[in-house]
PDB file of C-alpha atoms in Angstrom:
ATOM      1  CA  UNK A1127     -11.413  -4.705   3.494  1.00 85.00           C
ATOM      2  CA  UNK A1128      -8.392  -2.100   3.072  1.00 95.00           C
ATOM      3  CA  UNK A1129      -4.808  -2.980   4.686  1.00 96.00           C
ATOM      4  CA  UNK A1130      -4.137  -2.155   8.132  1.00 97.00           C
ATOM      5  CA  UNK A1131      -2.975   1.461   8.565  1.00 97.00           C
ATOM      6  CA  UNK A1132       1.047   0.813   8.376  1.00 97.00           C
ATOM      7  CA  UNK A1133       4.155   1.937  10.424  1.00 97.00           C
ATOM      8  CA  UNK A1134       5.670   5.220   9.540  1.00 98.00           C
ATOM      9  CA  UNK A1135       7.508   4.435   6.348  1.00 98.00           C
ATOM     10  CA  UNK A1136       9.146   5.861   3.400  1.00 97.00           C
ATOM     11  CA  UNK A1137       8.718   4.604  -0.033  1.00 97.00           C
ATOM     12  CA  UNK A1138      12.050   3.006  -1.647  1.00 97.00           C
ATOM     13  CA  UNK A1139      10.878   1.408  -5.086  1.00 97.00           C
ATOM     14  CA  UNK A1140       8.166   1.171  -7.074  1.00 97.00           C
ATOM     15  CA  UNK A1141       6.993  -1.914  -9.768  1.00 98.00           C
ATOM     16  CA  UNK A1142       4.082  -1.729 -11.442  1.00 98.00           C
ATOM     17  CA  UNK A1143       2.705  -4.401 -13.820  1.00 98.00           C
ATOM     18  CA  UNK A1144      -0.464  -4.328 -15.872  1.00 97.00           C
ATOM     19  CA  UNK A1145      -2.036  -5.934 -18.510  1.00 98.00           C
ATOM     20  CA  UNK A1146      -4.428  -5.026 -21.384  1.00 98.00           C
ATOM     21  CA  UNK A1147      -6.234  -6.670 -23.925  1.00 98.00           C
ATOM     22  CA  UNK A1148      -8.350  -6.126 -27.157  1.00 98.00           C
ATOM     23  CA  UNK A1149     -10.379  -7.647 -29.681  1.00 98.00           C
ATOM     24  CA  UNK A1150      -8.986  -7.280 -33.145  1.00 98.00           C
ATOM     25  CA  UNK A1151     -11.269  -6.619 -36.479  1.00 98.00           C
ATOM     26  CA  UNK A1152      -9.869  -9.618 -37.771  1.00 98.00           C
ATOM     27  CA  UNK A1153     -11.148 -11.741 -34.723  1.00 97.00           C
ATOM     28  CA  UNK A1154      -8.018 -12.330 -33.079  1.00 98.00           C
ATOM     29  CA  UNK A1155      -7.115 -11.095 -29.340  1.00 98.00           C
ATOM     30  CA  UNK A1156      -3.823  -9.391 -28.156  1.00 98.00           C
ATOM     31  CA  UNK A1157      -2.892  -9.003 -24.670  1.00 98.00           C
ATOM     32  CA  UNK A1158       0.004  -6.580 -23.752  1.00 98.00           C
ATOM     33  CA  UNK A1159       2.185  -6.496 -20.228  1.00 98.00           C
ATOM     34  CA  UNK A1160       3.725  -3.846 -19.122  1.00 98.00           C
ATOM     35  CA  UNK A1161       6.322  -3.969 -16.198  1.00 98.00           C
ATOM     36  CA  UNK A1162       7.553  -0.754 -14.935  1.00 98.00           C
ATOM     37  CA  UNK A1163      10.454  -0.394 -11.966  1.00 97.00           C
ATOM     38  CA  UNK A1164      11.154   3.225 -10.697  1.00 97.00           C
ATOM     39  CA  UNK A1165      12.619   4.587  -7.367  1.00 97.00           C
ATOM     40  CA  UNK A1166      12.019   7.900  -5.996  1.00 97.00           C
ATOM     41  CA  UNK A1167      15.478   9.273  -6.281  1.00 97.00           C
ATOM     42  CA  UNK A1168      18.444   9.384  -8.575  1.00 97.00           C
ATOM     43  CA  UNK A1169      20.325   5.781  -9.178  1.00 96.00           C
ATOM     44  CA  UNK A1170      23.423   4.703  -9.754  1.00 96.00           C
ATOM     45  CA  UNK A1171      23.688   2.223 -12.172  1.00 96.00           C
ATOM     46  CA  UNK A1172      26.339   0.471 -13.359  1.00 96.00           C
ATOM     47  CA  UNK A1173      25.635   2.145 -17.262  1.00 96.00           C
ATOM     48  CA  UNK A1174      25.299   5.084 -15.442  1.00 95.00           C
ATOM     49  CA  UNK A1175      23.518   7.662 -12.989  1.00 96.00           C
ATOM     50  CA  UNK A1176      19.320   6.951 -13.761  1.00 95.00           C
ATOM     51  CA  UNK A1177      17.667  10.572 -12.563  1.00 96.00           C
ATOM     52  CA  UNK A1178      14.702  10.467 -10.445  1.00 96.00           C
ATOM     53  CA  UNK A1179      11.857  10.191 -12.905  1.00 94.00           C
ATOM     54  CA  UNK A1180      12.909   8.176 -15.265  1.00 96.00           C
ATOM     55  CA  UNK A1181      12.029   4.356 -15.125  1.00 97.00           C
ATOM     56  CA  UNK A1182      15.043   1.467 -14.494  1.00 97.00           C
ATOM     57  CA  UNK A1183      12.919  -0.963 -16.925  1.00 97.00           C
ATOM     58  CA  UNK A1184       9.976  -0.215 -19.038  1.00 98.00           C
ATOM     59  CA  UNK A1185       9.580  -3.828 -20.314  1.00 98.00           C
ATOM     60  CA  UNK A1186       6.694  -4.895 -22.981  1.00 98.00           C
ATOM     61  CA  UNK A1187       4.905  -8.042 -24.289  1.00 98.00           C
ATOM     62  CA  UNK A1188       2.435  -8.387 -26.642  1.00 98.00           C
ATOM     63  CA  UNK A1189       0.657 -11.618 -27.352  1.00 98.00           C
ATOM     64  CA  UNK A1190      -2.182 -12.370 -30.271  1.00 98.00           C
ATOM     65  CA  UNK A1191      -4.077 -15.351 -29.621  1.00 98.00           C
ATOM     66  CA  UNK A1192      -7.335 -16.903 -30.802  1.00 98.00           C
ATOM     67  CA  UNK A1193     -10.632 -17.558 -29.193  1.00 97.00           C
ATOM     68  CA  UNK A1194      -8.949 -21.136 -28.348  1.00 97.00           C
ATOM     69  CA  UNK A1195      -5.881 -19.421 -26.580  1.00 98.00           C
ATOM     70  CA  UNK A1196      -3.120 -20.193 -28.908  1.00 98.00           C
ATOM     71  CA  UNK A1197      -0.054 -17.825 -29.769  1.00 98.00           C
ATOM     72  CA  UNK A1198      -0.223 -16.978 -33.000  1.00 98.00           C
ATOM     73  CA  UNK A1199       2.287 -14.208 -32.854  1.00 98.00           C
ATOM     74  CA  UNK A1200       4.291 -12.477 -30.166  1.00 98.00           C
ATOM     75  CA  UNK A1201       7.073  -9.473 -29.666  1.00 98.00           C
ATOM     76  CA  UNK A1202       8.915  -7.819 -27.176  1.00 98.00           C
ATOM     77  CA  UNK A1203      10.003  -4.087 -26.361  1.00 98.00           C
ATOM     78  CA  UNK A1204      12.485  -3.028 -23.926  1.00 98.00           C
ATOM     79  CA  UNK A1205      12.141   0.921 -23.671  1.00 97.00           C
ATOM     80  CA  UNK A1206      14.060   1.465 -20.657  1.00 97.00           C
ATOM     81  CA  UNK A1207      16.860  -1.068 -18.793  1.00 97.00           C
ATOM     82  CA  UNK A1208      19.630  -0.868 -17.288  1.00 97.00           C
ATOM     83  CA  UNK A1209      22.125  -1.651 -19.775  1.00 97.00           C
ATOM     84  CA  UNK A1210      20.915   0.383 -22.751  1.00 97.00           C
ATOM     85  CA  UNK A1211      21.457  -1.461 -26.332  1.00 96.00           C
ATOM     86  CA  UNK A1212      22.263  -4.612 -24.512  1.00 97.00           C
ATOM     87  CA  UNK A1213      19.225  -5.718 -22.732  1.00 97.00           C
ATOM     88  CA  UNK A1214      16.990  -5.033 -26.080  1.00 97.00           C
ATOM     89  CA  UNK A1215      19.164  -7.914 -27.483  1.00 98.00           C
ATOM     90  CA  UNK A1216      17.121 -10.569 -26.186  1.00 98.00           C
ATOM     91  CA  UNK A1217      13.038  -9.076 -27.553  1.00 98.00           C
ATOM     92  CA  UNK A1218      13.350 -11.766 -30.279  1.00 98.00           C
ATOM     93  CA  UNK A1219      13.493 -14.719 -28.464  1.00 98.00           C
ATOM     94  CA  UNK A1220      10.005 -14.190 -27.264  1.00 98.00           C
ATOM     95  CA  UNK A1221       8.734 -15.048 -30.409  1.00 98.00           C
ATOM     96  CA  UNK A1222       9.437 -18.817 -29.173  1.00 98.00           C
ATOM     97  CA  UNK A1223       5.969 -18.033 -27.685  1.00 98.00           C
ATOM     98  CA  UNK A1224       4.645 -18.357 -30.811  1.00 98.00           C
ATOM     99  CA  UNK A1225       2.674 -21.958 -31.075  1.00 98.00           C
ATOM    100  CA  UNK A1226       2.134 -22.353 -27.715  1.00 98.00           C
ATOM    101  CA  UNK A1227      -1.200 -22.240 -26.001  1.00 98.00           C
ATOM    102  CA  UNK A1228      -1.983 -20.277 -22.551  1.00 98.00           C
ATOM    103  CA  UNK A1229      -3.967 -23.382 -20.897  1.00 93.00           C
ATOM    104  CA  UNK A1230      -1.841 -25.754 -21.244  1.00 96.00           C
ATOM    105  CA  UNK A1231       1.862 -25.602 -19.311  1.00 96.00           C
ATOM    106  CA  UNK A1232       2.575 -22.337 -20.571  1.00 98.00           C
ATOM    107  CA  UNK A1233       4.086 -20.900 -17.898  1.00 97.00           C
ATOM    108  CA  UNK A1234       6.450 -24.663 -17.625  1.00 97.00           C
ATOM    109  CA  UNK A1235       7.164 -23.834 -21.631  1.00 98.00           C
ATOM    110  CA  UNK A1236       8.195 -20.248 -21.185  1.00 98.00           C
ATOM    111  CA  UNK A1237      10.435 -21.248 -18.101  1.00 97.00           C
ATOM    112  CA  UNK A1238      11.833 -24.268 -20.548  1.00 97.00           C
ATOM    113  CA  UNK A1239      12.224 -21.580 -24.103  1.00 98.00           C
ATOM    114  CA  UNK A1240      13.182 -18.725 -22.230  1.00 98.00           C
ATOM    115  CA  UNK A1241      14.655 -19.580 -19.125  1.00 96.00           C
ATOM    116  CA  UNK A1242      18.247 -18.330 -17.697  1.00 96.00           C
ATOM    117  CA  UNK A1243      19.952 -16.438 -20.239  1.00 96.00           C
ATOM    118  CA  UNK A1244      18.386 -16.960 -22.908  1.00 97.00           C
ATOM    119  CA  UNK A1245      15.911 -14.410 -22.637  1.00 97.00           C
ATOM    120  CA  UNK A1246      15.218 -11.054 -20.154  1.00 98.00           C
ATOM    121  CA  UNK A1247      14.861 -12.527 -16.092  1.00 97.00           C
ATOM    122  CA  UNK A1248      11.976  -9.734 -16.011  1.00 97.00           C
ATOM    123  CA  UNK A1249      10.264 -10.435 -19.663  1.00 98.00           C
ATOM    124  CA  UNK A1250       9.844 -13.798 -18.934  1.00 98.00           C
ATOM    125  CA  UNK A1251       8.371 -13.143 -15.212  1.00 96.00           C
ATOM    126  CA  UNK A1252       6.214 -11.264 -16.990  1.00 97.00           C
ATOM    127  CA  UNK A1253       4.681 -13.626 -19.662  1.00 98.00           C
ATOM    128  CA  UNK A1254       3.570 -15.613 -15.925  1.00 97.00           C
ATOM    129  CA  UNK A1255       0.210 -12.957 -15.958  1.00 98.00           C
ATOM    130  CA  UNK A1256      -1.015 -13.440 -19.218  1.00 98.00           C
ATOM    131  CA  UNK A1257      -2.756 -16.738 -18.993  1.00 97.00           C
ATOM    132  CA  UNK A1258      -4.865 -15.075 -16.408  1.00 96.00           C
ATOM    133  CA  UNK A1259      -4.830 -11.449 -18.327  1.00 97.00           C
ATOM    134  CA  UNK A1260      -6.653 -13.765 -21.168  1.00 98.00           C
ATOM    135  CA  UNK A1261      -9.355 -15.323 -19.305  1.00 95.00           C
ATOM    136  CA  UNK A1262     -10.600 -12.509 -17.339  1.00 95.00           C
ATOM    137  CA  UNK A1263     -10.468 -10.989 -21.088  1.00 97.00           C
ATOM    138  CA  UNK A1264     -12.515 -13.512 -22.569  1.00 95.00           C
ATOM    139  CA  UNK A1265     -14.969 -14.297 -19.346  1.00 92.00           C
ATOM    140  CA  UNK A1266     -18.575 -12.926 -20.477  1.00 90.00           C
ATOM    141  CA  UNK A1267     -17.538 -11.652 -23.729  1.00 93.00           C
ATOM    142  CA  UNK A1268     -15.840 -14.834 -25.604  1.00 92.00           C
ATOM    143  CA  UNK A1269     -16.814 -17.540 -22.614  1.00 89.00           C
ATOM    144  CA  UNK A1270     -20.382 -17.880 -20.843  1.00 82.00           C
ATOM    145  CA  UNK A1271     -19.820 -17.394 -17.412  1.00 81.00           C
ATOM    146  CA  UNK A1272     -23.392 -17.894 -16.068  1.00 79.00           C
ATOM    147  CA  UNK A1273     -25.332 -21.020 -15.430  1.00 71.00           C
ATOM    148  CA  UNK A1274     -26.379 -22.266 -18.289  1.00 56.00           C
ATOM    149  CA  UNK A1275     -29.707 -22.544 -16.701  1.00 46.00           C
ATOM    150  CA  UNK A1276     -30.821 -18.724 -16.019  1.00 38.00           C
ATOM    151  CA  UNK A1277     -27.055 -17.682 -15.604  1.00 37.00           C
ATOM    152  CA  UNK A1278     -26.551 -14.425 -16.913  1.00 36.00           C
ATOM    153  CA  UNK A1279     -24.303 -13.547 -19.257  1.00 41.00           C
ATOM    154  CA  UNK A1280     -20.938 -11.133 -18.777  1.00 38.00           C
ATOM    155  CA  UNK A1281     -20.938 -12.054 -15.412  1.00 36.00           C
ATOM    156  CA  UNK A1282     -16.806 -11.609 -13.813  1.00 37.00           C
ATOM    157  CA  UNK A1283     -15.176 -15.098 -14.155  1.00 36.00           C
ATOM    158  CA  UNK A1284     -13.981 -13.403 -10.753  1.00 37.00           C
ATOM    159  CA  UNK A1285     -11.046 -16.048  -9.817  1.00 35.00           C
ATOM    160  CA  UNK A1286      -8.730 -15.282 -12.521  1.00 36.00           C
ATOM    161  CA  UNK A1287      -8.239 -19.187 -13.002  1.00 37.00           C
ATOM    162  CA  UNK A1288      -7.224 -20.453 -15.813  1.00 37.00           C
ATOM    163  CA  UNK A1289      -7.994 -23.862 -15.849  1.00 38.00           C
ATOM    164  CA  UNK A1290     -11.458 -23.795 -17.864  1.00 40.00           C
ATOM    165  CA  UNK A1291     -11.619 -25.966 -20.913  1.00 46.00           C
ATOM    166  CA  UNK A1292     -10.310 -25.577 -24.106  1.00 43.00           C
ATOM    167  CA  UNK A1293     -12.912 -23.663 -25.411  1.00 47.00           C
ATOM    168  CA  UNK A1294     -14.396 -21.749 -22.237  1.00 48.00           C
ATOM    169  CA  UNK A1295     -17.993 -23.567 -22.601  1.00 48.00           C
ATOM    170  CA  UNK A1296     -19.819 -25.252 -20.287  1.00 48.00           C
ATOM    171  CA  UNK A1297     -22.874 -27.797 -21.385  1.00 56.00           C
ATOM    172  CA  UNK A1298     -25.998 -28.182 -19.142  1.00 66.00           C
ATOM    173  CA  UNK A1299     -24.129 -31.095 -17.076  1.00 77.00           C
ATOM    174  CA  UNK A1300     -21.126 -29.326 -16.685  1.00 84.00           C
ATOM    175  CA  UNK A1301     -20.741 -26.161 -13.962  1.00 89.00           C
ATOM    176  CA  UNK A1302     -19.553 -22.689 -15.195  1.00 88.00           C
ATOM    177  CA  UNK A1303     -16.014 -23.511 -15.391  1.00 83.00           C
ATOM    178  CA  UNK A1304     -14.913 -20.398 -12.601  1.00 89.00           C
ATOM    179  CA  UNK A1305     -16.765 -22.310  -9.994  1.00 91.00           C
ATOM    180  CA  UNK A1306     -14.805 -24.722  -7.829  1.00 93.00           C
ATOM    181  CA  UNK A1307     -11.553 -23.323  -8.349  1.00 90.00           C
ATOM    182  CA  UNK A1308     -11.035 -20.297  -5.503  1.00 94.00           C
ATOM    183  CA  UNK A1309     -12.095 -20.509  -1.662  1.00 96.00           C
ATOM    184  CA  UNK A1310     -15.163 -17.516  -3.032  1.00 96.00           C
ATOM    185  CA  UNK A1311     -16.609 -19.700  -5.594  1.00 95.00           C
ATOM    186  CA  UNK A1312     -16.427 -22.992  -3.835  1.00 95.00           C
ATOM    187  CA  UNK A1313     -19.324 -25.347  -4.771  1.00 95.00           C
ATOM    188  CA  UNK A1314     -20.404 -25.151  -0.617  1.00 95.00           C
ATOM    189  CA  UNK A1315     -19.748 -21.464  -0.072  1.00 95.00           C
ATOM    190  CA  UNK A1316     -22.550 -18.551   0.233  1.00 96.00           C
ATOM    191  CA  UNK A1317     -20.823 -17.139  -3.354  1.00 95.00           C
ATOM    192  CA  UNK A1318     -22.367 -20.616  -5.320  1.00 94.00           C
ATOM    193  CA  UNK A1319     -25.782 -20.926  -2.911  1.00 94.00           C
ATOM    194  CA  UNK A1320     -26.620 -16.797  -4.266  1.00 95.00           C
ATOM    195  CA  UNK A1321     -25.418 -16.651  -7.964  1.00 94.00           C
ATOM    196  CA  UNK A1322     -25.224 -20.172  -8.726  1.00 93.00           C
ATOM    197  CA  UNK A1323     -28.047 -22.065  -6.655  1.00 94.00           C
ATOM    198  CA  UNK A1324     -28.034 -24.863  -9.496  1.00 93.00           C
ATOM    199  CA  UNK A1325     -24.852 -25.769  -8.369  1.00 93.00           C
ATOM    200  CA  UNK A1326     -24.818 -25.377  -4.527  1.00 94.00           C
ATOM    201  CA  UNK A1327     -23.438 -28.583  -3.164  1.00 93.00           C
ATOM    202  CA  UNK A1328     -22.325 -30.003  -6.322  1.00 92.00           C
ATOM    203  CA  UNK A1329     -19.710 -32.849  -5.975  1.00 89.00           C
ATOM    204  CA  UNK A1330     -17.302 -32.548  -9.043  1.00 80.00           C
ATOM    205  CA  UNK A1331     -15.947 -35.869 -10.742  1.00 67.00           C
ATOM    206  CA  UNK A1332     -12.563 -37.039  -9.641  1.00 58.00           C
ATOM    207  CA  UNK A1333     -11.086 -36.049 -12.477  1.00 51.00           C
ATOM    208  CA  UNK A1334     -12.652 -32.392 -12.462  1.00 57.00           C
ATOM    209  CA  UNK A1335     -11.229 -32.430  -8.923  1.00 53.00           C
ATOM    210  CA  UNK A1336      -7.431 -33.436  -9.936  1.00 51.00           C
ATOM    211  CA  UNK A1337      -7.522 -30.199 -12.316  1.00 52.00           C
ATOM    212  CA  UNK A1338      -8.867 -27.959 -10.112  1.00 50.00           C
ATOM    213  CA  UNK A1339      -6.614 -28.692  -7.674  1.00 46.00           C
ATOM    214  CA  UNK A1340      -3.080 -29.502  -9.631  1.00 41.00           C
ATOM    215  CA  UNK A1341      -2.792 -32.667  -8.821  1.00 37.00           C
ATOM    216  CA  UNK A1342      -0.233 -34.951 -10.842  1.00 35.00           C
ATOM    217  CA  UNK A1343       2.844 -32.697  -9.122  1.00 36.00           C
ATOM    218  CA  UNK A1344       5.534 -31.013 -10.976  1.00 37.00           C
ATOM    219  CA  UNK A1345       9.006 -30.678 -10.113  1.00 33.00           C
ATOM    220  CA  UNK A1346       9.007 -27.537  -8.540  1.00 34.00           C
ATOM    221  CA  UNK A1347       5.772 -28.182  -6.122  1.00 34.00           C
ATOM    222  CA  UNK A1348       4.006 -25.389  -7.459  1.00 35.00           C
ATOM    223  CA  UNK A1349       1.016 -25.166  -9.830  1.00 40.00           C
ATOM    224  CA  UNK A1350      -1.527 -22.333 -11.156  1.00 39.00           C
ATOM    225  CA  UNK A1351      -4.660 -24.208 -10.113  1.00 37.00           C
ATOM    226  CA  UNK A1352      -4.444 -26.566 -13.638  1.00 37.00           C
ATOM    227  CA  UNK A1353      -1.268 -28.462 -13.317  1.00 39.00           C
ATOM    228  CA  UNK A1354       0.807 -25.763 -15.056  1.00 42.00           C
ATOM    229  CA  UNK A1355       3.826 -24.705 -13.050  1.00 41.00           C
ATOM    230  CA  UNK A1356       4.227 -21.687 -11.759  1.00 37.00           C
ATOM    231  CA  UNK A1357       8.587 -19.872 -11.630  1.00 39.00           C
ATOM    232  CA  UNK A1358       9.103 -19.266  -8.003  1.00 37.00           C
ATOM    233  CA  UNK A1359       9.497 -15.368  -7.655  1.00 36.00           C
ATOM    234  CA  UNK A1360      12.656 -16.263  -5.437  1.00 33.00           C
ATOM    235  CA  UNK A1361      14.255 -16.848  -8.776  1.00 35.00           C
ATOM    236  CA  UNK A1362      14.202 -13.372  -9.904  1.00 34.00           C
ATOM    237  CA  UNK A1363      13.951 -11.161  -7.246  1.00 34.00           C
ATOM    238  CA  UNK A1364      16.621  -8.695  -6.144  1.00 37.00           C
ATOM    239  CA  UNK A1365      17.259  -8.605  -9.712  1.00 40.00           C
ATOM    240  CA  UNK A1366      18.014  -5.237 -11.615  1.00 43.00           C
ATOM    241  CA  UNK A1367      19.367  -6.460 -14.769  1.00 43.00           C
TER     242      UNK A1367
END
């Protein structure tokens, strides 16, 4: 369903983030973020008066990882900030991405490598989509995501979770690894009884159940749905630099 019809408003900022990804010839992935800000007027920045039209950050990542989801190589762009020359000074610390692997604590490893000043507060907010930007990449194309019984094939991994195993495969024992891990594709919902009648009702082991839902804690009391911590937004927003 579409959002309620709103209040009479006027529009004071725009961000936009999206993410891409690709299948090299060589058999490698990349993913690339984008996060754009922009408001609908002229700005005053401290470097300076931004005209209408042009963007306050144009921030880029770009990831290549293999079909196992480890960073083999990263980089940074920062086309347009706020502090032109200065900003850009920071791009090669992402390559600290380098080595690590988006299913396991990524986003607590970027927030420990790139954290604070080391790196860009917006850059490193960004690297928090690309776990998921990777999975929905690989979901029917690297990764089965029907039953292995009569699933089909290329089906939408749909919750965006990234908390499959390592590889993305799923034996005949073992549940599509999307299922069980968002309210649609809960093993008792009407999503599981249509699509996946196989495993309608299924009772997942206790320890299947501990990753699915996070459990094991982190300091901050937040997790992505496979014990990785999530970076409260609080900690970066109202942030132009």
């Amino acid at each position: 369903m579409p959002l309620s019809s709103p209040v009479s408003r006027q529009l004071r900022h725009r961000r936009a983030i999206r993410a891409e990804a690709y299948e090299r010839a060589d058999g490698l992935w990349d993913v690339e973020a984008c996060l754009t800000d922009e408001k609908p007027r002229d700005v005053e920045l401290a470097s300076g008066v931004r005209p209408n039209g042009q963007p306050i950050h144009e921030l880029w990542l770009r990831i290549t990882i293999d079909r196992k989801l480890n960073v083999v190589d990263a980089e940074a762009s920062s086309d347009w900030v706020p502090y032109p020359g200065l900003c850009q000074v920071s791009n090669p610390a992402y390559r600290a991405l380098i080595g690590l692997n988006l299913h396991h604590n990524f986003r607590r490893d970027v927030a420990r490598l790139l954290g604070g000043t080391t790196g860009c507060t917006h850059l490193t907010e960004l690297c928090a989509i690309l776990p998921t930007a990777a999975i929905q990449a690989f979901a029917g194309d690297v990764w089965d995501t029907g039953d292995s019984n009569g699933g089909t094939r290329g089906a939408s991994a749909g919750s965006g979770d990234e908390s499959s195993n390592s590889t993305g495969e799923h034996s005949n024992d073992k549940p599509p690894f999307q299922l069980g891990r968002c309210h649609a594709l809960r093993f008792d919902g009407e999503a599981v009884q249509q699509f996946y009648p196989r495993w309608y009702g299924h009772a997942p082991r206790s320890a299947d159940r501990a990753a699915s839902s996070g459990e094991g804690g982190n300091a901050s009391g937040m997790n992505d749905g496979s014990g990785n911590e999530v970076q409260s937004n609080s900690q970066t927003e109202g942030n132009h630099a």
